[in-house]
Short mmCIF file of C-alpha atoms in Angstrom, two decimals:
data_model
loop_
_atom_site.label_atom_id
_atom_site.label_comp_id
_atom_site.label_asym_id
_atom_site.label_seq_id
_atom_site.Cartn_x
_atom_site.Cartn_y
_atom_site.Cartn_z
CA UNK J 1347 -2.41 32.90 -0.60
CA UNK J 1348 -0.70 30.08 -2.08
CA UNK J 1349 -2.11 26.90 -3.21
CA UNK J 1350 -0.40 23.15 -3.99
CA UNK J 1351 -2.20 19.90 -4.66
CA UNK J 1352 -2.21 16.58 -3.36
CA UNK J 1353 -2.79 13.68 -5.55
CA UNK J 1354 -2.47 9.72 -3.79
CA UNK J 1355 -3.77 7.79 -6.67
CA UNK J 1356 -4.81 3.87 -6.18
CA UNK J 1357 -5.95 1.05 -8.52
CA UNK J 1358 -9.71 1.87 -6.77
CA UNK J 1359 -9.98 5.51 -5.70
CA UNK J 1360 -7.66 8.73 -6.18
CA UNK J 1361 -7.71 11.10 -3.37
CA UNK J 1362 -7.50 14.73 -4.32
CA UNK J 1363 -6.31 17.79 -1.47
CA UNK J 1364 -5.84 21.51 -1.60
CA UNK J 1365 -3.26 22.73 0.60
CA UNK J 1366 -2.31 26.32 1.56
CA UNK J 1367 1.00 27.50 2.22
CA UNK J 1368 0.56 26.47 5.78
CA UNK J 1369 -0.16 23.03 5.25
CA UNK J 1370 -3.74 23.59 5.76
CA UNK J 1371 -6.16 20.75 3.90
CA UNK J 1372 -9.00 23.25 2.28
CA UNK J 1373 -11.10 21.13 -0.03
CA UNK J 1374 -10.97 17.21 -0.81
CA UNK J 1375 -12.43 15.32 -3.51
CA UNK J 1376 -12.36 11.69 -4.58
CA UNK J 1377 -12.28 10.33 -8.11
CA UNK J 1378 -11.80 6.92 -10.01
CA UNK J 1379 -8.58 5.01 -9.40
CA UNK J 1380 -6.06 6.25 -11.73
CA UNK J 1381 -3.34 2.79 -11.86
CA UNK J 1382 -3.01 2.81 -15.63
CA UNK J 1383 -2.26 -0.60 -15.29
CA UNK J 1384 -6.24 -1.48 -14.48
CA UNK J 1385 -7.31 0.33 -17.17
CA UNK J 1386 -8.38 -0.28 -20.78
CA UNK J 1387 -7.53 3.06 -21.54
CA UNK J 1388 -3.99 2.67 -19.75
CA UNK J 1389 -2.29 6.38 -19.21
CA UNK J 1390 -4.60 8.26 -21.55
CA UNK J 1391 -7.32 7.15 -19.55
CA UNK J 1392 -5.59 7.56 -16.33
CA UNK J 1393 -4.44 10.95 -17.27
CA UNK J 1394 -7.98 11.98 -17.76
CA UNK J 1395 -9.19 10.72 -13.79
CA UNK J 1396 -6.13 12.66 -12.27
CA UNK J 1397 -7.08 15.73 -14.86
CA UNK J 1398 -11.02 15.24 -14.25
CA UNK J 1399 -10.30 15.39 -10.33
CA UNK J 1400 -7.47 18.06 -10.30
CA UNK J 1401 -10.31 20.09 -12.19
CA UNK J 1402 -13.33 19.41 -9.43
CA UNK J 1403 -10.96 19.87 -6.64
CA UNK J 1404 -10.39 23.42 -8.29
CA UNK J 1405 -14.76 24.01 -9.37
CA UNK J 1406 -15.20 23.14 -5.43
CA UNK J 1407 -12.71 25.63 -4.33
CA UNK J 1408 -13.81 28.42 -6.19
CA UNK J 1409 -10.18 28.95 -8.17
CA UNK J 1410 -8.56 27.58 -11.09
CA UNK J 1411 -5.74 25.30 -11.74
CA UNK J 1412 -3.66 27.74 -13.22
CA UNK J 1413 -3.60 29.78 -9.58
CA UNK J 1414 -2.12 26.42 -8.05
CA UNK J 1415 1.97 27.21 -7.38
CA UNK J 1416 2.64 23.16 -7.66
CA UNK J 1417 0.83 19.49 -7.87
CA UNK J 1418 2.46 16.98 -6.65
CA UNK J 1419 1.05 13.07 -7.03
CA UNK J 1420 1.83 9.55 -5.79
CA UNK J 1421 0.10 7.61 -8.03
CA UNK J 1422 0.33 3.56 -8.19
CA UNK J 1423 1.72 2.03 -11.46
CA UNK J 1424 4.43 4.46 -11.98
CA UNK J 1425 7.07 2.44 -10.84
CA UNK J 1426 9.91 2.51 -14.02
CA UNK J 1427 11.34 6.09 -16.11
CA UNK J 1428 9.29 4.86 -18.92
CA UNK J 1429 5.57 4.95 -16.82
CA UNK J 1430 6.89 8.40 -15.89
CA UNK J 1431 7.74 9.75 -18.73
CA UNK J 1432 4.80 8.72 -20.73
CA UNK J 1433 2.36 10.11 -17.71
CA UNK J 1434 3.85 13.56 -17.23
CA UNK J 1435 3.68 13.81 -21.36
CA UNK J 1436 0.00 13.17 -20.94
CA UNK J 1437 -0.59 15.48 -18.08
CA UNK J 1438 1.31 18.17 -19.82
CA UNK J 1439 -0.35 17.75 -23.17
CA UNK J 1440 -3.41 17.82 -21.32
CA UNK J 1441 -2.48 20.93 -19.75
CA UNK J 1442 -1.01 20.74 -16.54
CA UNK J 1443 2.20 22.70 -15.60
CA UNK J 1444 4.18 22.97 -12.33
CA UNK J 1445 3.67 19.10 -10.98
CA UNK J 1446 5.80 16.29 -10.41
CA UNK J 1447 4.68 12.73 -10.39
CA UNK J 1448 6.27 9.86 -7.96
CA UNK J 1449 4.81 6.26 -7.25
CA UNK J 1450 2.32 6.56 -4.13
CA UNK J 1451 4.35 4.64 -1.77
CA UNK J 1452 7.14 7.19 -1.76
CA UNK J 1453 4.28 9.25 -0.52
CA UNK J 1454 3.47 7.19 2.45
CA UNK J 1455 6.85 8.07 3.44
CA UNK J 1456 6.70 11.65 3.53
CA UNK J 1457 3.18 11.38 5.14
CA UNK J 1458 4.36 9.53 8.46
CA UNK J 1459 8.54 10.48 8.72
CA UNK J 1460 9.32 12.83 11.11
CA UNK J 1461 12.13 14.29 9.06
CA UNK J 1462 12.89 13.70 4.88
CA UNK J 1463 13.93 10.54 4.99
CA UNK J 1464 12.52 6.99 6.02
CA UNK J 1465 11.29 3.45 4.70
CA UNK J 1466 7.85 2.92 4.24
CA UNK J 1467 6.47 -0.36 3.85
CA UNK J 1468 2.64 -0.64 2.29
CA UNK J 1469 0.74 -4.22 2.95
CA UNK J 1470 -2.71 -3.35 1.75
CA UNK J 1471 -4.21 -5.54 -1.32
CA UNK J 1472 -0.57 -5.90 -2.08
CA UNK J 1473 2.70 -4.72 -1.09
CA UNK J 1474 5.81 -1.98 -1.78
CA UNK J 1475 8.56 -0.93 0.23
CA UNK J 1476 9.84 2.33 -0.60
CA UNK J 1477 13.00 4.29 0.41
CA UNK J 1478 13.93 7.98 0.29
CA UNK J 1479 17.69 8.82 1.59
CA UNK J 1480 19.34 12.09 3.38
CA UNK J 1481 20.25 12.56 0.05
CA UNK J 1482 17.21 12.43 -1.91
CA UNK J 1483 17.82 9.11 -3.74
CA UNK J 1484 14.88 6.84 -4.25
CA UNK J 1485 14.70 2.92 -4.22
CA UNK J 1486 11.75 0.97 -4.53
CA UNK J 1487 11.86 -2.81 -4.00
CA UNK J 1488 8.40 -5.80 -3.90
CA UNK J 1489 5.33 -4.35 -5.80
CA UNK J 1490 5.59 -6.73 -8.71
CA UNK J 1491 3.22 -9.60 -7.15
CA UNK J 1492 4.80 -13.25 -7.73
CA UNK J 1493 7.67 -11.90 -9.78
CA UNK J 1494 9.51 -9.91 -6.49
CA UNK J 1495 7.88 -12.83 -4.13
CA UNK J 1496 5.17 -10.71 -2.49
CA UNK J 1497 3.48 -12.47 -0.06
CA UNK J 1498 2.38 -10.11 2.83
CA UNK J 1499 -0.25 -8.49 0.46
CA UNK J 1500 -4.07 -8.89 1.05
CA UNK J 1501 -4.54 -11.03 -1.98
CA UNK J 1502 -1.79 -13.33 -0.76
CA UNK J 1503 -3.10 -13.96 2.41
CA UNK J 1504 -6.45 -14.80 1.72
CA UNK J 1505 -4.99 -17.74 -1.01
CA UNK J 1506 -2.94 -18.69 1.92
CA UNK J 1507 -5.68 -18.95 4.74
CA UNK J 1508 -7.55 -21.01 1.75
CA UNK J 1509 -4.69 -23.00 1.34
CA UNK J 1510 -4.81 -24.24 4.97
CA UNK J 1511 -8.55 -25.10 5.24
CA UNK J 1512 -7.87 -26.76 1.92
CA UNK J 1513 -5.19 -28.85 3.14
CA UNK J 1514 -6.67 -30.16 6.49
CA UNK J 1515 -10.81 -30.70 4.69
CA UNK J 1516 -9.37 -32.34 1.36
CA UNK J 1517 -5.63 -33.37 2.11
CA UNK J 1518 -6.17 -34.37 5.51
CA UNK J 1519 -2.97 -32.49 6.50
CA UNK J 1520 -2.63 -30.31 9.41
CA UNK J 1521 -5.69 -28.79 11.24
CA UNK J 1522 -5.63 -25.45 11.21
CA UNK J 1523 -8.25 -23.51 13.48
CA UNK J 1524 -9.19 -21.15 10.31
CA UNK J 1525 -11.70 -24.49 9.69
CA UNK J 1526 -13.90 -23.47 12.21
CA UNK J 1527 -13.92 -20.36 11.83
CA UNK J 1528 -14.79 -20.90 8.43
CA UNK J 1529 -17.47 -23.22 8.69
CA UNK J 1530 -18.99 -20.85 11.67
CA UNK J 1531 -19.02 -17.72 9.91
CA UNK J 1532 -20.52 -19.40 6.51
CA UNK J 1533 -22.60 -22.33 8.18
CA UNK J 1534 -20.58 -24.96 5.40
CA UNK J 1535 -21.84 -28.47 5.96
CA UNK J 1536 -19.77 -30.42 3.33
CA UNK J 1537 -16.31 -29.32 2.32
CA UNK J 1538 -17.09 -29.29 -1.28
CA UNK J 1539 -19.14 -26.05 0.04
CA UNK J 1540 -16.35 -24.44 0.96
CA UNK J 1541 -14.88 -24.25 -2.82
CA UNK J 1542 -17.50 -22.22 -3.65
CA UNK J 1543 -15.64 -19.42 -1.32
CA UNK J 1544 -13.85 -19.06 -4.38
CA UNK J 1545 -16.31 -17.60 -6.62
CA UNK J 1546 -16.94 -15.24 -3.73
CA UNK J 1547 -13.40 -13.87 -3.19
CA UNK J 1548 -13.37 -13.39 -7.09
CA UNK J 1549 -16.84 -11.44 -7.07
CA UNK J 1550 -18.02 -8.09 -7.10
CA UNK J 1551 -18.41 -8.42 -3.33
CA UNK J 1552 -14.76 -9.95 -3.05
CA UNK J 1553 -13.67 -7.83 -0.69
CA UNK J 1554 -15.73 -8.22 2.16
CA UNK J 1555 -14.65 -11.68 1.98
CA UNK J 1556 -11.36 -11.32 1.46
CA UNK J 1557 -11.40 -8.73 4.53
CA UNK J 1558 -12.89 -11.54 6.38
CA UNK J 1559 -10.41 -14.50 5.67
CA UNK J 1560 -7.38 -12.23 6.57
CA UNK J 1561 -8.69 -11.09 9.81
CA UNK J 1562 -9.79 -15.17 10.17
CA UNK J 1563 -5.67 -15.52 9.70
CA UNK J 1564 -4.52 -13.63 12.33
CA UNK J 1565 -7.05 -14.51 15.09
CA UNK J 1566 -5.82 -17.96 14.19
CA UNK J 1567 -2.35 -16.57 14.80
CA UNK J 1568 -3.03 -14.86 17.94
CA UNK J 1569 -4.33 -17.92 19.38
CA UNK J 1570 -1.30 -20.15 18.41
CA UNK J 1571 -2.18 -21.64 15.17
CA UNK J 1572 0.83 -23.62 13.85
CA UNK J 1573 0.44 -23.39 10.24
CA UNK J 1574 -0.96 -19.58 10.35
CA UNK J 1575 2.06 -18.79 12.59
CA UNK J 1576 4.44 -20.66 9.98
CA UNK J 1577 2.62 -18.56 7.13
CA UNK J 1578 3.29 -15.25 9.16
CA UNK J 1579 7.00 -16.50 9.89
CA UNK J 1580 7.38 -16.52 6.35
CA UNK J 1581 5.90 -12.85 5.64
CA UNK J 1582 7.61 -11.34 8.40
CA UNK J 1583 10.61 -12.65 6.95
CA UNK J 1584 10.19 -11.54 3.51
CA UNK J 1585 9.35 -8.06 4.66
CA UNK J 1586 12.62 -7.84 6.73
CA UNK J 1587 14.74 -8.78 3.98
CA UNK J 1588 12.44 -5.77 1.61
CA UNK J 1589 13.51 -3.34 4.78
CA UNK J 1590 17.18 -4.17 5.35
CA UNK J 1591 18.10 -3.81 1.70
CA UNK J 1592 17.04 -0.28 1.71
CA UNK J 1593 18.54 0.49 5.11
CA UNK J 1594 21.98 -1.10 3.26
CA UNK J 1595 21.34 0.42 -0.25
CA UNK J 1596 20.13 4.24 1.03
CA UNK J 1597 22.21 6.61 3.41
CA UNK J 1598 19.48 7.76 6.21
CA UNK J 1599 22.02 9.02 8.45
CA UNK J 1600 21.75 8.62 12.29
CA UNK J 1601 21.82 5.99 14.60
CA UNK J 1602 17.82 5.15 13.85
CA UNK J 1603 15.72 4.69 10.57
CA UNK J 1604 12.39 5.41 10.42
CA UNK J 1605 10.22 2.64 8.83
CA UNK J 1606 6.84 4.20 7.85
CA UNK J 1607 3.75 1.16 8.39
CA UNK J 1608 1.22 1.23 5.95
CA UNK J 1609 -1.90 -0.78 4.45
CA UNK J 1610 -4.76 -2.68 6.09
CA UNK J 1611 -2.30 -5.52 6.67
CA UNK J 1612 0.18 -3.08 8.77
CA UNK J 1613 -1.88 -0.39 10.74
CA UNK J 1614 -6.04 -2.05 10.64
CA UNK J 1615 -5.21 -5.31 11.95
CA UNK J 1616 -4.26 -7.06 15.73
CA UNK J 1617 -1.08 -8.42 14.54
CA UNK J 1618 1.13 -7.93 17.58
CA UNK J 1619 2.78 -11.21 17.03
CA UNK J 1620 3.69 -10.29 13.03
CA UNK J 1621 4.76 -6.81 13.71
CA UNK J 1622 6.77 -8.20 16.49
CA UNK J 1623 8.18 -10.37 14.29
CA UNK J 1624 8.75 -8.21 11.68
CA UNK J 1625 11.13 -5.59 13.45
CA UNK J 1626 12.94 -8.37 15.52
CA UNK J 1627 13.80 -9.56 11.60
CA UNK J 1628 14.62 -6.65 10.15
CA UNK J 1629 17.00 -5.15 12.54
CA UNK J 1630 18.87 -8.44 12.55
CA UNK J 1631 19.29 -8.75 8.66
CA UNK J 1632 20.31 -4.41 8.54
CA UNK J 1633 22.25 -4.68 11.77
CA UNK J 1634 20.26 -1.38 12.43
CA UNK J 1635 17.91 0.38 14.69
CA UNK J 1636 14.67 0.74 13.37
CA UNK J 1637 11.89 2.58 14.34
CA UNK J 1638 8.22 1.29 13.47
CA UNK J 1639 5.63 4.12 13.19
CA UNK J 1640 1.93 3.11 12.18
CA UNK J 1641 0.95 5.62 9.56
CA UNK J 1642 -2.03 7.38 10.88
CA UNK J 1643 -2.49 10.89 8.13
CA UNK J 1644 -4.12 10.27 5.03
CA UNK J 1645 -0.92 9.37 2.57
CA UNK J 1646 -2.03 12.48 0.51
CA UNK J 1647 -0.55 14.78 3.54
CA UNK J 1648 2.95 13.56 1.97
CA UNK J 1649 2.30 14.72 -0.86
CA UNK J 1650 1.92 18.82 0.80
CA UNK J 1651 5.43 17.69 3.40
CA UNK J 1652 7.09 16.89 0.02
CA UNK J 1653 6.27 19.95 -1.83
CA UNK J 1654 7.10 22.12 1.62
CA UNK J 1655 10.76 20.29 1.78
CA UNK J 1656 11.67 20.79 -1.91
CA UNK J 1657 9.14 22.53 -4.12
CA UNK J 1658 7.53 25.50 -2.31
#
């Protein structure tokens, strides 16, 4: 029997699979999130998560690495040649052969396309839009926060849903039903209350609030709420213009590219009205037929398509 690895590794958790040579998942383990880029340590440190967990996912299997034919990893933060190089030197001095290294949203790709090549587009805490072509050619476009105009991340929306209650308690601007909600959910009497939602969102318990504001946001935009709606306009727009450029900038052959959804924001959420949005967008600015698929497989199942396409 053959054996490959798995690797999707995120700024909180890495998720670590053993495949066979029929694409069978045999053992799973989870281990720190490897993003160099949130750690002190930066890639020595992240080196020795991916290491640490390649090694446990091996103990719990009852083989060792060296019987693995070929790792292959999506791991956020590797998203220039330099970040590569300097990670797969690490991994190798560490003592890992046979393996190549990708950022994880490529993965995402290979984990929902029906064929080699398709968009994905990740809207979780924050956002990516990844590319693979008939050809094998890679292009990856958003991921850099304010610098590549984000805005359909997690973290962006909650500032934004903020932003609105904000405006109508303290600017007396529009209303914006997001108020109520607010004030129902956390009993606020005065609106300087409300500010302290702040410390909250920044807090060790940060994300259940930040959860709770974005789902806030698109109630508010299922019932008709102007300046949600005008915020979601304005997302669904920027994500359009991420999607056509790769559909212009990549060959994917055919009359219809595949455009991968990923991310709480994408696939967790009732957001009939963005999504709707979204493609109407994106196949006017690529002049193209697109077709949306909700990624449902863990995004560590690309990793095992991948190797079976190229490296087995």
């Amino acid at each position: 029997m053959k054996y490959y690895i798995g690797v999707d590794g995120g700024g909180t958790k890495t998720a670590f699979a053993l495949f066979d040579e029929n694409k069978n998942m045999l053992e799973t383990v989870t281990g720190a999130g490897s993003n160099h880029e949130n750690l002190d340590t930066s890639f020595d440190g992240a080196s020795d998560i991916i290491m640490a967990g390649l090694n446990a996912l091996c103990e719990k299997a009852d083989i060792a690495l060296a019987d693995v034919s070929f790792t292959l990893m999506g791991l956020a933060g590797i998203d220039h040649e330099y970040q590569y190089d300097i990670m797969c030197d690490m991994l190798r001095k560490k003592g890992l052969a046979n393996f190549e290294v990708f950022n994880d949203g490529f993965i995402v790709v290979k984990a929902g396309a029906s064929g080699k090549s398709a968009i994905g587009y990740n809207c979780g805490t924050g956002v990516c839009c990844n590319g693979i072509g008939i050809d094998g050619k890679r292009l990856q476009l958003a991921g850099l926060g304010d610098f590549s105009g984000d805005i359909s991340g997690g973290g962006n929306i909650v500032i934004e849903a903020f932003r609105l209650v904000y405006n109508e308690l303290f600017l007396g601007l529009e209303k914006t039903l997001i108020t109520d909600m607010v004030k129902n959910e956390y009993g606020f009497k005065a609106r300087e209350e409300f500010l302290g939602l702040i410390e909250k969102i920044e807090g060790e318990d940060g994300g259940d609030y930040i959860r709770t504001m974005v789902g806030f946001f698109f109630e508010a935009v299922k019932q008709g709420d102007k300046p949600a709606i005008g915020y979601c306009d304005r997302m669904a727009t920027r994500g359009a213009q991420l999607i056509a450029a790769l559909s212009n900038q990549l060959d994917f052959g055919g009359e219809e590219i595949e455009v991968v959804l990923s991310g709480s924001i994408n696939v967790k959420l009732d957001n009939k009205y963005y999504l709707d949005s979204l493609l109407s967008k994106a196949e006017a600015l690529s002049g193209k037929k697109l077709k949306f698929i909700k990624l449902e497989a863990m995004p560590v199942t690309g990793c095992i398509n991948w190797i079976m396409q190229d490296y087995a």
